[in-house]
Amino acid sequence: MKGIENLQYVAIQIKSHEVSTGFYKPTFGKGFGWQRKGKFKGEIEKASGSGPGGDCACPECGYKIIHQRGMPCSGLQCPNCKINLERK
């Protein structure tokens, strides 16, 4: 056999799985990602998975807005203090 030099990409096609999307997602449930297994449960205090409700609040001045599903509070900034908001 000859050696393969500088191999950068390998694709394996499996007939039983649909791989055209770039990843395999099972046909049942929501998958088996680390978020659903509770891998970091208890390790990251602020990432408690509070669900879709609640508020995003500034820890400095108390500014609050209603949390929007799918948008983490840590990605929003307080207009007064210019620091990231926290989930409350």
Coordinates of C-alpha atoms in Angstrom, one line a residue:
M1 CA 0.0 0.0 0.0
K2 CA 1.1 3.5 -0.7
G3 CA 1.1 6.1 2.0
I4 CA -1.2 9.1 1.8
E5 CA 0.6 12.4 2.2
N6 CA -1.1 15.6 3.6
L7 CA -4.5 14.1 4.1
Q8 CA -6.9 17.0 5.0
Y9 CA -10.4 15.7 4.5
V10 CA -12.1 12.3 4.5
A11 CA -15.8 11.6 3.7
I12 CA -17.4 8.3 4.5
Q13 CA -20.9 7.7 3.0
I14 CA -23.2 5.5 5.1
K15 CA -26.3 4.5 3.2
S16 CA -28.4 4.2 6.4
H17 CA -27.8 7.9 7.4
E18 CA -28.7 11.1 5.6
V19 CA -25.4 13.0 5.6
S20 CA -26.1 15.7 3.0
T21 CA -26.8 18.3 5.8
G22 CA -23.3 17.8 7.2
F23 CA -24.2 16.1 10.5
Y24 CA -26.3 13.2 11.5
K25 CA -29.5 13.9 13.4
P26 CA -31.6 11.0 14.6
T27 CA -35.1 10.7 13.3
F28 CA -36.5 10.6 16.9
G29 CA -36.3 13.1 19.7
K30 CA -33.9 16.0 19.8
G31 CA -30.6 14.2 19.6
F32 CA -28.0 13.3 22.2
G33 CA -26.0 16.5 22.6
W34 CA -24.1 17.3 25.7
Q35 CA -26.8 19.9 26.6
R36 CA -29.4 17.2 26.9
K37 CA -27.2 14.8 28.9
G38 CA -26.6 17.3 31.7
K39 CA -22.8 17.1 31.2
F40 CA -22.2 20.4 32.9
K41 CA -25.1 20.3 35.4
G42 CA -23.9 21.8 38.6
E43 CA -20.5 22.9 37.2
I44 CA -21.6 26.2 35.6
E45 CA -23.8 28.0 38.1
K46 CA -25.0 30.8 35.8
A47 CA -25.8 28.3 33.0
S48 CA -28.7 26.7 34.8
G49 CA -31.0 26.3 31.9
S50 CA -33.9 28.4 33.2
G51 CA -36.2 27.8 30.3
P52 CA -37.8 30.3 27.9
G53 CA -39.3 32.7 30.6
G54 CA -37.6 35.2 32.8
D55 CA -35.7 38.4 32.5
C56 CA -32.2 39.5 31.4
A57 CA -30.8 41.9 34.1
C58 CA -27.8 44.1 34.6
P59 CA -25.9 43.0 37.7
E60 CA -24.6 46.6 38.2
C61 CA -27.6 49.0 37.8
G62 CA -30.6 46.5 37.7
Y63 CA -31.7 47.3 34.2
K64 CA -34.1 44.6 33.0
I65 CA -35.6 43.3 29.7
I66 CA -37.8 40.3 29.0
H67 CA -35.7 37.3 28.0
Q68 CA -36.2 36.2 24.3
R69 CA -36.1 32.5 23.5
G70 CA -33.0 31.4 21.6
M71 CA -31.0 34.6 22.6
P72 CA -28.7 34.2 25.6
C73 CA -28.7 37.1 28.0
S74 CA -24.9 37.1 28.0
G75 CA -25.0 38.2 24.4
L76 CA -26.9 41.4 25.3
Q77 CA -25.4 44.6 26.8
C78 CA -26.8 47.0 29.3
P79 CA -27.3 50.4 27.6
N80 CA -26.3 52.2 30.8
C81 CA -23.2 50.2 32.0
K82 CA -22.1 48.6 28.7
I83 CA -21.6 45.2 30.4
N84 CA -23.3 41.9 29.5
L85 CA -26.6 41.1 31.1
E86 CA -27.3 38.0 33.3
R87 CA -30.3 35.8 33.4
K88 CA -32.6 36.3 36.4

